[in-house]
PDB file of C-alpha atoms in Angstrom:
ATOM      1  CA  MET A   1     110.567 137.341 199.508  1.00 38.00           C
ATOM      2  CA  ILE A   2     114.298 137.139 200.044  1.00 36.00           C
ATOM      3  CA  ARG A   3     115.751 133.785 198.807  1.00 40.00           C
ATOM      4  CA  GLN A   4     119.168 132.407 199.600  1.00 39.00           C
ATOM      5  CA  ILE A   5     121.058 130.811 196.657  1.00 40.00           C
ATOM      6  CA  ASP A   6     123.431 127.857 196.957  1.00 43.00           C
ATOM      7  CA  VAL A   7     127.064 128.704 196.232  1.00 40.00           C
ATOM      8  CA  SER A   8     130.059 126.365 196.473  1.00 42.00           C
ATOM      9  CA  PHE A   9     133.168 128.579 196.151  1.00 42.00           C
ATOM     10  CA  THR A  10     135.319 130.706 198.419  1.00 46.00           C
ATOM     11  CA  GLY A  11     133.448 133.827 199.509  1.00 48.00           C
ATOM     12  CA  SER A  12     130.014 132.197 199.646  1.00 52.00           C
ATOM     13  CA  THR A  13     129.130 134.091 202.844  1.00 52.00           C
ATOM     14  CA  PHE A  14     129.822 137.376 201.058  1.00 48.00           C
ATOM     15  CA  VAL A  15     127.494 136.452 198.180  1.00 48.00           C
ATOM     16  CA  GLN A  16     124.782 135.278 200.574  1.00 54.00           C
ATOM     17  CA  ILE A  17     124.811 138.719 202.217  1.00 51.00           C
ATOM     18  CA  PHE A  18     124.238 140.369 198.825  1.00 50.00           C
ATOM     19  CA  ALA A  19     121.476 137.882 198.057  1.00 50.00           C
ATOM     20  CA  LYS A  20     119.651 138.973 201.198  1.00 53.00           C
ATOM     21  CA  GLN A  21     120.107 142.663 200.415  1.00 51.00           C
ATOM     22  CA  GLY A  22     119.468 142.890 196.658  1.00 53.00           C
ATOM     23  CA  GLY A  23     117.722 139.732 195.581  1.00 59.00           C
ATOM     24  CA  GLU A  24     118.743 136.751 193.510  1.00 67.00           C
ATOM     25  CA  ALA A  25     119.685 138.625 190.302  1.00 67.00           C
ATOM     26  CA  TYR A  26     122.051 140.942 192.155  1.00 65.00           C
ATOM     27  CA  ALA A  27     123.573 138.010 194.012  1.00 68.00           C
ATOM     28  CA  SER A  28     124.044 136.112 190.727  1.00 73.00           C
ATOM     29  CA  ALA A  29     125.901 139.081 189.219  1.00 70.00           C
ATOM     30  CA  MET A  30     128.153 139.310 192.240  1.00 70.00           C
ATOM     31  CA  TRP A  31     128.777 135.562 191.992  1.00 73.00           C
ATOM     32  CA  HIS A  32     130.001 135.919 188.387  1.00 69.00           C
ATOM     33  CA  ILE A  33     132.251 138.838 189.371  1.00 74.00           C
ATOM     34  CA  TRP A  34     133.691 136.833 192.229  1.00 72.00           C
ATOM     35  CA  HIS A  35     134.228 133.860 189.915  1.00 68.00           C
ATOM     36  CA  ILE A  36     136.097 135.999 187.374  1.00 72.00           C
ATOM     37  CA  LEU A  37     138.296 137.497 190.089  1.00 67.00           C
ATOM     38  CA  SER A  38     139.060 134.037 191.476  1.00 69.00           C
ATOM     39  CA  GLU A  39     140.165 132.911 187.996  1.00 66.00           C
ATOM     40  CA  VAL A  40     142.179 136.073 187.149  1.00 65.00           C
ATOM     41  CA  SER A  41     143.862 136.533 190.528  1.00 65.00           C
ATOM     42  CA  PRO A  42     146.472 133.750 190.007  1.00 66.00           C
ATOM     43  CA  PHE A  43     147.455 135.319 186.675  1.00 61.00           C
ATOM     44  CA  LEU A  44     147.727 138.806 188.216  1.00 61.00           C
ATOM     45  CA  GLY A  45     149.803 137.371 191.024  1.00 62.00           C
ATOM     46  CA  SER A  46     152.137 135.854 188.446  1.00 61.00           C
ATOM     47  CA  VAL A  47     152.335 139.193 186.595  1.00 57.00           C
ATOM     48  CA  PHE A  48     153.247 141.234 189.655  1.00 57.00           C
ATOM     49  CA  SER A  49     155.739 138.596 190.732  1.00 60.00           C
ATOM     50  CA  HIS A  50     158.027 139.834 187.898  1.00 56.00           C
ATOM     51  CA  TRP A  51     158.390 143.359 189.331  1.00 55.00           C
ATOM     52  CA  GLN A  52     161.732 142.709 190.965  1.00 53.00           C
ATOM     53  CA  ILE A  53     163.107 141.273 187.720  1.00 54.00           C
ATOM     54  CA  TRP A  54     162.293 144.360 185.686  1.00 50.00           C
ATOM     55  CA  LEU A  55     163.033 146.878 188.430  1.00 51.00           C
ATOM     56  CA  SER A  56     166.479 145.365 189.027  1.00 43.00           C
ATOM     57  CA  GLY A  57     167.446 145.614 185.350  1.00 45.00           C
ATOM     58  CA  GLY A  58     167.292 148.122 182.558  1.00 54.00           C
ATOM     59  CA  GLY A  59     164.866 146.302 180.322  1.00 59.00           C
ATOM     60  CA  ILE A  60     161.955 148.701 180.749  1.00 61.00           C
ATOM     61  CA  LEU A  61     164.138 151.813 180.675  1.00 63.00           C
ATOM     62  CA  GLY A  62     165.802 150.661 177.491  1.00 63.00           C
ATOM     63  CA  LEU A  63     162.417 149.892 175.968  1.00 63.00           C
ATOM     64  CA  ILE A  64     161.134 153.381 176.919  1.00 67.00           C
ATOM     65  CA  ALA A  65     164.277 154.989 175.544  1.00 66.00           C
ATOM     66  CA  ILE A  66     163.499 153.378 172.204  1.00 68.00           C
ATOM     67  CA  ILE A  67     159.757 154.030 172.205  1.00 70.00           C
ATOM     68  CA  VAL A  68     159.687 157.664 173.509  1.00 69.00           C
ATOM     69  CA  PRO A  69     161.581 159.255 170.582  1.00 74.00           C
ATOM     70  CA  GLN A  70     159.319 157.510 168.125  1.00 70.00           C
ATOM     71  CA  VAL A  71     156.213 158.704 169.969  1.00 69.00           C
ATOM     72  CA  GLU A  72     157.533 162.316 170.187  1.00 70.00           C
ATOM     73  CA  LYS A  73     158.334 162.199 166.492  1.00 72.00           C
ATOM     74  CA  LEU A  74     154.810 161.039 165.653  1.00 73.00           C
ATOM     75  CA  CYS A  75     153.134 163.527 167.998  1.00 72.00           C
ATOM     76  CA  GLY A  76     155.406 166.433 167.103  1.00 69.00           C
ATOM     77  CA  LYS A  77     155.962 167.400 170.731  1.00 70.00           C
ATOM     78  CA  SER A  78     157.900 166.351 173.774  1.00 72.00           C
ATOM     79  CA  LEU A  79     156.262 164.041 176.307  1.00 66.00           C
ATOM     80  CA  SER A  80     155.872 165.075 179.908  1.00 72.00           C
ATOM     81  CA  LYS A  81     157.299 163.243 182.908  1.00 70.00           C
ATOM     82  CA  ARG A  82     153.825 161.963 183.750  1.00 76.00           C
ATOM     83  CA  THR A  83     153.582 160.504 180.273  1.00 72.00           C
ATOM     84  CA  HIS A  84     156.960 158.848 180.776  1.00 69.00           C
ATOM     85  CA  VAL A  85     155.654 157.316 183.992  1.00 71.00           C
ATOM     86  CA  TYR A  86     152.549 156.050 182.207  1.00 75.00           C
ATOM     87  CA  LEU A  87     154.663 154.599 179.442  1.00 71.00           C
ATOM     88  CA  PHE A  88     156.860 152.915 182.056  1.00 72.00           C
ATOM     89  CA  LEU A  89     153.879 151.396 183.807  1.00 74.00           C
ATOM     90  CA  ILE A  90     152.301 150.245 180.535  1.00 76.00           C
ATOM     91  CA  ALA A  91     155.573 148.751 179.309  1.00 71.00           C
ATOM     92  CA  PHE A  92     156.142 147.067 182.664  1.00 72.00           C
ATOM     93  CA  PHE A  93     152.649 145.626 182.728  1.00 75.00           C
ATOM     94  CA  LEU A  94     152.869 144.336 179.157  1.00 74.00           C
ATOM     95  CA  CYS A  95     156.283 142.782 179.704  1.00 72.00           C
ATOM     96  CA  ALA A  96     155.183 141.266 182.986  1.00 71.00           C
ATOM     97  CA  CYS A  97     152.109 139.822 181.254  1.00 75.00           C
ATOM     98  CA  PHE A  98     154.305 138.368 178.536  1.00 75.00           C
ATOM     99  CA  LEU A  99     156.710 136.813 181.028  1.00 73.00           C
ATOM    100  CA  SER A 100     153.817 135.454 183.063  1.00 76.00           C
ATOM    101  CA  TRP A 101     152.335 133.918 179.922  1.00 81.00           C
ATOM    102  CA  VAL A 102     155.709 132.366 179.082  1.00 78.00           C
ATOM    103  CA  ASP A 103     155.978 130.909 182.589  1.00 80.00           C
ATOM    104  CA  LYS A 104     152.449 129.541 182.471  1.00 82.00           C
ATOM    105  CA  ASP A 105     153.039 128.096 179.001  1.00 83.00           C
ATOM    106  CA  ASP A 106     156.269 126.433 180.119  1.00 85.00           C
ATOM    107  CA  ALA A 107     154.553 125.048 183.195  1.00 86.00           C
ATOM    108  CA  LEU A 108     151.665 123.761 181.085  1.00 87.00           C
ATOM    109  CA  LYS A 109     154.022 122.131 178.585  1.00 88.00           C
ATOM    110  CA  SER A 110     156.035 120.590 181.417  1.00 89.00           C
ATOM    111  CA  GLU A 111     152.831 119.284 182.949  1.00 89.00           C
ATOM    112  CA  GLN A 112     151.742 117.859 179.598  1.00 90.00           C
ATOM    113  CA  ARG A 113     155.116 116.164 179.159  1.00 89.00           C
ATOM    114  CA  GLY A 114     154.820 114.743 182.659  1.00 89.00           C
ATOM    115  CA  ARG A 115     151.342 113.470 181.898  1.00 89.00           C
ATOM    116  CA  LYS A 116     152.542 111.883 178.660  1.00 90.00           C
ATOM    117  CA  GLU A 117     155.424 110.224 180.489  1.00 90.00           C
ATOM    118  CA  ASP A 118     153.075 109.053 183.227  1.00 89.00           C
ATOM    119  CA  SER A 119     150.640 107.781 180.595  1.00 89.00           C
ATOM    120  CA  ALA A 120     153.406 105.917 178.756  1.00 89.00           C
ATOM    121  CA  LYS A 121     154.654 104.472 182.033  1.00 90.00           C
ATOM    122  CA  SER A 122     151.119 103.500 182.992  1.00 89.00           C
ATOM    123  CA  GLN A 123     150.646 101.798 179.624  1.00 89.00           C
ATOM    124  CA  GLY A 124     153.904  99.920 180.105  1.00 88.00           C
ATOM    125  CA  ASP A 125     152.962  98.928 183.641  1.00 90.00           C
ATOM    126  CA  TYR A 126     149.524  97.869 182.419  1.00 90.00           C
ATOM    127  CA  GLY A 127     151.056  95.735 179.673  1.00 89.00           C
ATOM    128  CA  LYS A 128     153.456  94.157 182.160  1.00 91.00           C
ATOM    129  CA  LEU A 129     150.626  93.581 184.607  1.00 91.00           C
ATOM    130  CA  GLN A 130     148.508  92.042 181.856  1.00 90.00           C
ATOM    131  CA  GLY A 131     151.390  89.746 180.934  1.00 90.00           C
ATOM    132  CA  ASP A 132     151.831  88.760 184.581  1.00 91.00           C
ATOM    133  CA  CYS A 133     148.093  88.074 184.829  1.00 92.00           C
ATOM    134  CA  ASN A 134     148.213  85.870 181.719  1.00 91.00           C
ATOM    135  CA  SER A 135     151.250  84.032 183.080  1.00 91.00           C
ATOM    136  CA  LEU A 136     149.588  83.504 186.451  1.00 91.00           C
ATOM    137  CA  SER A 137     146.409  82.347 184.722  1.00 91.00           C
ATOM    138  CA  SER A 138     148.397  79.777 182.722  1.00 90.00           C
ATOM    139  CA  GLN A 139     150.193  78.612 185.862  1.00 91.00           C
ATOM    140  CA  PHE A 140     146.870  78.361 187.683  1.00 91.00           C
ATOM    141  CA  GLN A 141     145.343  76.263 184.912  1.00 90.00           C
ATOM    142  CA  TYR A 142     148.417  73.992 184.830  1.00 91.00           C
ATOM    143  CA  LYS A 143     148.501  73.589 188.611  1.00 90.00           C
ATOM    144  CA  SER A 144     144.750  73.078 188.679  1.00 90.00           C
ATOM    145  CA  GLY A 145     145.160  70.235 186.186  1.00 90.00           C
ATOM    146  CA  VAL A 146     147.988  68.774 188.282  1.00 91.00           C
ATOM    147  CA  VAL A 147     145.835  69.003 191.404  1.00 92.00           C
ATOM    148  CA  ASP A 148     142.954  67.257 189.638  1.00 91.00           C
ATOM    149  CA  ALA A 149     145.275  64.506 188.406  1.00 92.00           C
ATOM    150  CA  LEU A 150     146.780  64.025 191.865  1.00 92.00           C
ATOM    151  CA  ALA A 151     143.317  64.007 193.420  1.00 92.00           C
ATOM    152  CA  SER A 152     142.255  61.302 190.960  1.00 92.00           C
ATOM    153  CA  GLN A 153     145.392  59.283 191.754  1.00 93.00           C
ATOM    154  CA  ASN A 154     144.762  59.693 195.470  1.00 93.00           C
ATOM    155  CA  ARG A 155     141.211  58.430 195.051  1.00 92.00           C
ATOM    156  CA  ASP A 156     142.423  55.416 193.072  1.00 93.00           C
ATOM    157  CA  GLN A 157     145.137  54.691 195.640  1.00 93.00           C
ATOM    158  CA  GLN A 158     142.663  55.061 198.485  1.00 93.00           C
ATOM    159  CA  ASN A 159     140.289  52.650 196.769  1.00 93.00           C
ATOM    160  CA  THR A 160     143.166  50.199 196.307  1.00 93.00           C
ATOM    161  CA  ILE A 161     144.146  50.568 199.964  1.00 93.00           C
ATOM    162  CA  ASN A 162     140.559  50.029 201.051  1.00 92.00           C
ATOM    163  CA  ASN A 163     140.307  46.901 198.904  1.00 92.00           C
ATOM    164  CA  CYS A 164     143.598  45.585 200.315  1.00 91.00           C
ATOM    165  CA  GLN A 165     142.406  46.255 203.848  1.00 88.00           C
ATOM    166  CA  THR A 166     139.161  44.447 203.121  1.00 88.00           C
ATOM    167  CA  GLN A 167     141.028  41.461 201.728  1.00 86.00           C
ATOM    168  CA  ALA A 168     143.453  41.511 204.675  1.00 85.00           C
ATOM    169  CA  VAL A 169     140.568  41.521 207.127  1.00 84.00           C
ATOM    170  CA  LYS A 170     139.049  38.592 205.289  1.00 79.00           C
ATOM    171  CA  LEU A 171     142.352  36.733 205.566  1.00 79.00           C
ATOM    172  CA  LEU A 172     142.507  37.421 209.282  1.00 80.00           C
ATOM    173  CA  VAL A 173     139.083  35.890 209.823  1.00 78.00           C
ATOM    174  CA  PRO A 174     139.532  32.097 210.215  1.00 80.00           C
ATOM    175  CA  ILE A 175     137.893  30.043 207.515  1.00 79.00           C
ATOM    176  CA  PRO A 176     135.359  27.626 209.004  1.00 83.00           C
ATOM    177  CA  LEU A 177     136.318  23.975 208.568  1.00 81.00           C
ATOM    178  CA  GLN A 178     134.183  22.005 206.178  1.00 84.00           C
ATOM    179  CA  VAL A 179     134.351  18.204 206.015  1.00 85.00           C
ATOM    180  CA  VAL A 180     132.586  16.614 203.054  1.00 87.00           C
ATOM    181  CA  PRO A 181     132.402  12.764 202.922  1.00 88.00           C
ATOM    182  CA  ILE A 182     131.716  11.318 199.472  1.00 88.00           C
ATOM    183  CA  ALA A 183     130.906   7.618 198.892  1.00 87.00           C
ATOM    184  CA  ILE A 184     132.779   6.292 195.854  1.00 87.00           C
ATOM    185  CA  THR A 185     132.216   2.525 196.268  1.00 82.00           C
ATOM    186  CA  LYS A 186     129.276   0.718 197.869  1.00 81.00           C
ATOM    187  CA  ASP A 187     128.342  -2.916 198.443  1.00 73.00           C
ATOM    188  CA  LYS A 188     131.518  -4.423 197.036  1.00 76.00           C
ATOM    189  CA  ASP A 189     131.821  -8.102 197.950  1.00 75.00           C
ATOM    190  CA  VAL A 190     135.169  -8.755 199.629  1.00 72.00           C
ATOM    191  CA  ASP A 191     135.655 -12.199 201.238  1.00 75.00           C
ATOM    192  CA  GLY A 192     131.973 -12.626 201.932  1.00 75.00           C
ATOM    193  CA  LYS A 193     131.523  -9.100 203.366  1.00 80.00           C
ATOM    194  CA  TRP A 194     130.256  -5.961 201.738  1.00 85.00           C
ATOM    195  CA  GLN A 195     132.731  -3.058 201.613  1.00 86.00           C
ATOM    196  CA  ASP A 196     132.117   0.703 201.267  1.00 88.00           C
ATOM    197  CA  VAL A 197     134.855   3.251 200.365  1.00 89.00           C
ATOM    198  CA  TRP A 198     134.460   6.968 201.135  1.00 88.00           C
ATOM    199  CA  VAL A 199     136.622  10.004 200.328  1.00 89.00           C
ATOM    200  CA  VAL A 200     136.599  12.700 203.017  1.00 87.00           C
ATOM    201  CA  VAL A 201     137.495  16.144 201.600  1.00 88.00           C
ATOM    202  CA  VAL A 202     138.434  19.149 203.772  1.00 86.00           C
ATOM    203  CA  ASN A 203     138.657  22.793 202.670  1.00 87.00           C
ATOM    204  CA  LYS A 204     141.807  23.645 204.645  1.00 85.00           C
ATOM    205  CA  ARG A 205     144.713  21.958 206.402  1.00 82.00           C
ATOM    206  CA  THR A 206     143.512  20.567 209.676  1.00 78.00           C
ATOM    207  CA  SER A 207     144.410  18.058 212.380  1.00 75.00           C
ATOM    208  CA  PRO A 208     142.997  16.137 214.100  1.00 77.00           C
ATOM    209  CA  VAL A 209     139.979  14.992 212.121  1.00 78.00           C
ATOM    210  CA  ASN A 210     137.319  13.086 214.071  1.00 82.00           C
ATOM    211  CA  LEU A 211     134.652  11.187 212.157  1.00 84.00           C
ATOM    212  CA  ALA A 212     131.772   8.924 213.111  1.00 86.00           C
ATOM    213  CA  ILE A 213     130.505   6.228 210.750  1.00 87.00           C
ATOM    214  CA  GLN A 214     126.972   5.123 211.485  1.00 87.00           C
ATOM    215  CA  CYS A 215     125.089   2.383 209.616  1.00 87.00           C
ATOM    216  CA  ASP A 216     121.826   0.518 210.019  1.00 88.00           C
ATOM    217  CA  GLN A 217     123.852  -2.682 210.653  1.00 86.00           C
ATOM    218  CA  ASN A 218     127.090  -3.649 212.309  1.00 85.00           C
ATOM    219  CA  VAL A 219     130.322  -2.095 210.980  1.00 84.00           C
ATOM    220  CA  SER A 220     133.750  -3.754 211.009  1.00 82.00           C
ATOM    221  CA  ASP A 221     137.205  -3.562 209.470  1.00 82.00           C
ATOM    222  CA  VAL A 222     137.420   0.247 209.383  1.00 83.00           C
ATOM    223  CA  ARG A 223     140.508   1.475 207.505  1.00 82.00           C
ATOM    224  CA  VAL A 224     141.690   5.106 207.069  1.00 81.00           C
ATOM    225  CA  ASN A 225     144.415   6.214 204.672  1.00 79.00           C
ATOM    226  CA  VAL A 226     145.837   9.608 203.662  1.00 76.00           C
ATOM    227  CA  PRO A 227     147.691   9.457 200.338  1.00 72.00           C
ATOM    228  CA  GLU A 228     151.472   9.580 200.643  1.00 63.00           C
ATOM    229  CA  ASP A 229     151.318   9.029 204.386  1.00 55.00           C
ATOM    230  CA  GLY A 230     149.020   6.622 206.207  1.00 48.00           C
ATOM    231  CA  ARG A 231     150.536   6.900 209.673  1.00 49.00           C
ATOM    232  CA  GLY A 232     148.877   8.217 212.769  1.00 43.00           C
ATOM    233  CA  VAL A 233     145.454   6.656 212.157  1.00 49.00           C
ATOM    234  CA  ARG A 234     143.378   5.253 214.973  1.00 46.00           C
ATOM    235  CA  TYR A 235     140.083   3.557 214.403  1.00 48.00           C
ATOM    236  CA  GLY A 236     137.750   1.211 216.198  1.00 48.00           C
ATOM    237  CA  THR A 237     134.162   0.151 216.725  1.00 44.00           C
ATOM    238  CA  ARG A 238     131.998   0.808 219.682  1.00 44.00           C
ATOM    239  CA  GLY A 239     131.229  -2.407 221.534  1.00 38.00           C
ATOM    240  CA  GLY A 240     133.679  -4.581 219.631  1.00 39.00           C
ATOM    241  CA  GLU A 241     134.082  -5.658 216.067  1.00 43.00           C
ATOM    242  CA  GLY A 242     130.947  -6.957 214.428  1.00 44.00           C
ATOM    243  CA  MET A 243     128.768  -5.896 217.323  1.00 53.00           C
ATOM    244  CA  SER A 244     128.252  -2.113 216.752  1.00 79.00           C
ATOM    245  CA  ASN A 245     126.730  -0.052 214.005  1.00 83.00           C
ATOM    246  CA  VAL A 246     128.939   2.984 214.883  1.00 84.00           C
ATOM    247  CA  ALA A 247     132.669   3.319 214.136  1.00 81.00           C
ATOM    248  CA  LEU A 248     134.852   6.239 215.276  1.00 81.00           C
ATOM    249  CA  VAL A 249     137.775   7.551 213.231  1.00 79.00           C
ATOM    250  CA  ASP A 250     140.437   9.784 214.832  1.00 75.00           C
ATOM    251  CA  LEU A 251     143.111  11.116 212.439  1.00 73.00           C
ATOM    252  CA  LYS A 252     145.987  12.597 214.445  1.00 70.00           C
ATOM    253  CA  PHE A 253     148.763  12.680 211.883  1.00 62.00           C
ATOM    254  CA  PRO A 254     149.355  13.692 209.125  1.00 69.00           C
ATOM    255  CA  ASP A 255     147.209  16.778 208.549  1.00 74.00           C
ATOM    256  CA  ALA A 256     144.379  16.427 206.134  1.00 76.00           C
ATOM    257  CA  THR A 257     144.563  18.995 203.312  1.00 80.00           C
ATOM    258  CA  PRO A 258     142.421  19.888 200.308  1.00 82.00           C
ATOM    259  CA  THR A 259     144.964  18.129 198.066  1.00 82.00           C
ATOM    260  CA  ASN A 260     145.403  15.082 200.347  1.00 80.00           C
ATOM    261  CA  PRO A 261     141.916  13.857 201.303  1.00 84.00           C
ATOM    262  CA  MET A 262     141.199  10.982 203.680  1.00 83.00           C
ATOM    263  CA  ILE A 263     140.129   7.631 202.234  1.00 85.00           C
ATOM    264  CA  VAL A 264     137.929   5.650 204.637  1.00 86.00           C
ATOM    265  CA  SER A 265     136.838   2.039 204.015  1.00 85.00           C
ATOM    266  CA  PHE A 266     134.738  -0.272 206.168  1.00 85.00           C
ATOM    267  CA  ARG A 267     132.770  -3.520 205.882  1.00 85.00           C
ATOM    268  CA  HIS A 268     129.305  -4.700 206.868  1.00 83.00           C
ATOM    269  CA  ARG A 269     127.671  -8.169 206.747  1.00 81.00           C
ATOM    270  CA  LEU A 270     124.571  -7.460 204.684  1.00 82.00           C
ATOM    271  CA  PRO A 271     124.332  -5.665 201.324  1.00 82.00           C
ATOM    272  CA  LYS A 272     122.681  -2.306 200.765  1.00 82.00           C
ATOM    273  CA  ALA A 273     123.629  -0.893 204.111  1.00 83.00           C
ATOM    274  CA  ASN A 274     122.340   2.603 204.796  1.00 87.00           C
ATOM    275  CA  CYS A 275     125.411   4.429 206.131  1.00 87.00           C
ATOM    276  CA  ARG A 276     126.348   8.024 206.805  1.00 87.00           C
ATOM    277  CA  MET A 277     129.522   9.738 207.934  1.00 86.00           C
ATOM    278  CA  GLU A 278     129.778  12.994 209.903  1.00 85.00           C
ATOM    279  CA  ARG A 279     132.360  15.039 211.758  1.00 82.00           C
ATOM    280  CA  THR A 280     132.525  14.921 215.550  1.00 81.00           C
ATOM    281  CA  GLU A 281     134.185  17.403 217.911  1.00 69.00           C
TER     282      GLU A 281
END
């Protein structure tokens, strides 16, 4: 059976033809020959490229002029023209090989020097790049810390702003008025009548303040006073003095404040009166 081998160099079609004609062993031998020729051909091309150098000068002729007498002396006879031609060709080939080797060696050394220079430059560039990377890494860590610190400050400031807004909203909401009457004196005998004294406390500045005093017996002699200023007070009893158990208090001026409470006093005929005081609209 004829088998086709896998080749991966120039001339593969040529080798495949031989593989079909003579088998795998023959094709393998031809492959090695082709490989050797492909490796040697650049060198031979370099050798023959020196023909014009030696043909244009007298290097080979001078070399033959030196060698031929020595050869004739050793052989004891004169050399023929054909022998001279052979000597010329041999000398040319050897010199061309030497020059080709010198060129290849110089090219190889130049290539090695270039590689060393490129390697040194690459090492320098790598070191510089590594230094830049380290510098950028340090800058990144520093800036990352700054960003974290600023983010923390922003959070704190935002929390402060939110708290201030909450407090501001609370201040914008009106505080509901609270009026708290407190009895400080009860059933005090004054000129044959029993007197009660109350302190009315408010939680914010307000005016007017309307109060209703209601007892289980008739109320009379209602008096209202605001410390430091007792003006603007109106009071009275429903149905006339001594005939009503309800008294109305209307404070127009001054404003009642948490630090200046109202002091309300009134009288009733019998002791132990059950009285209460409340705010009216």
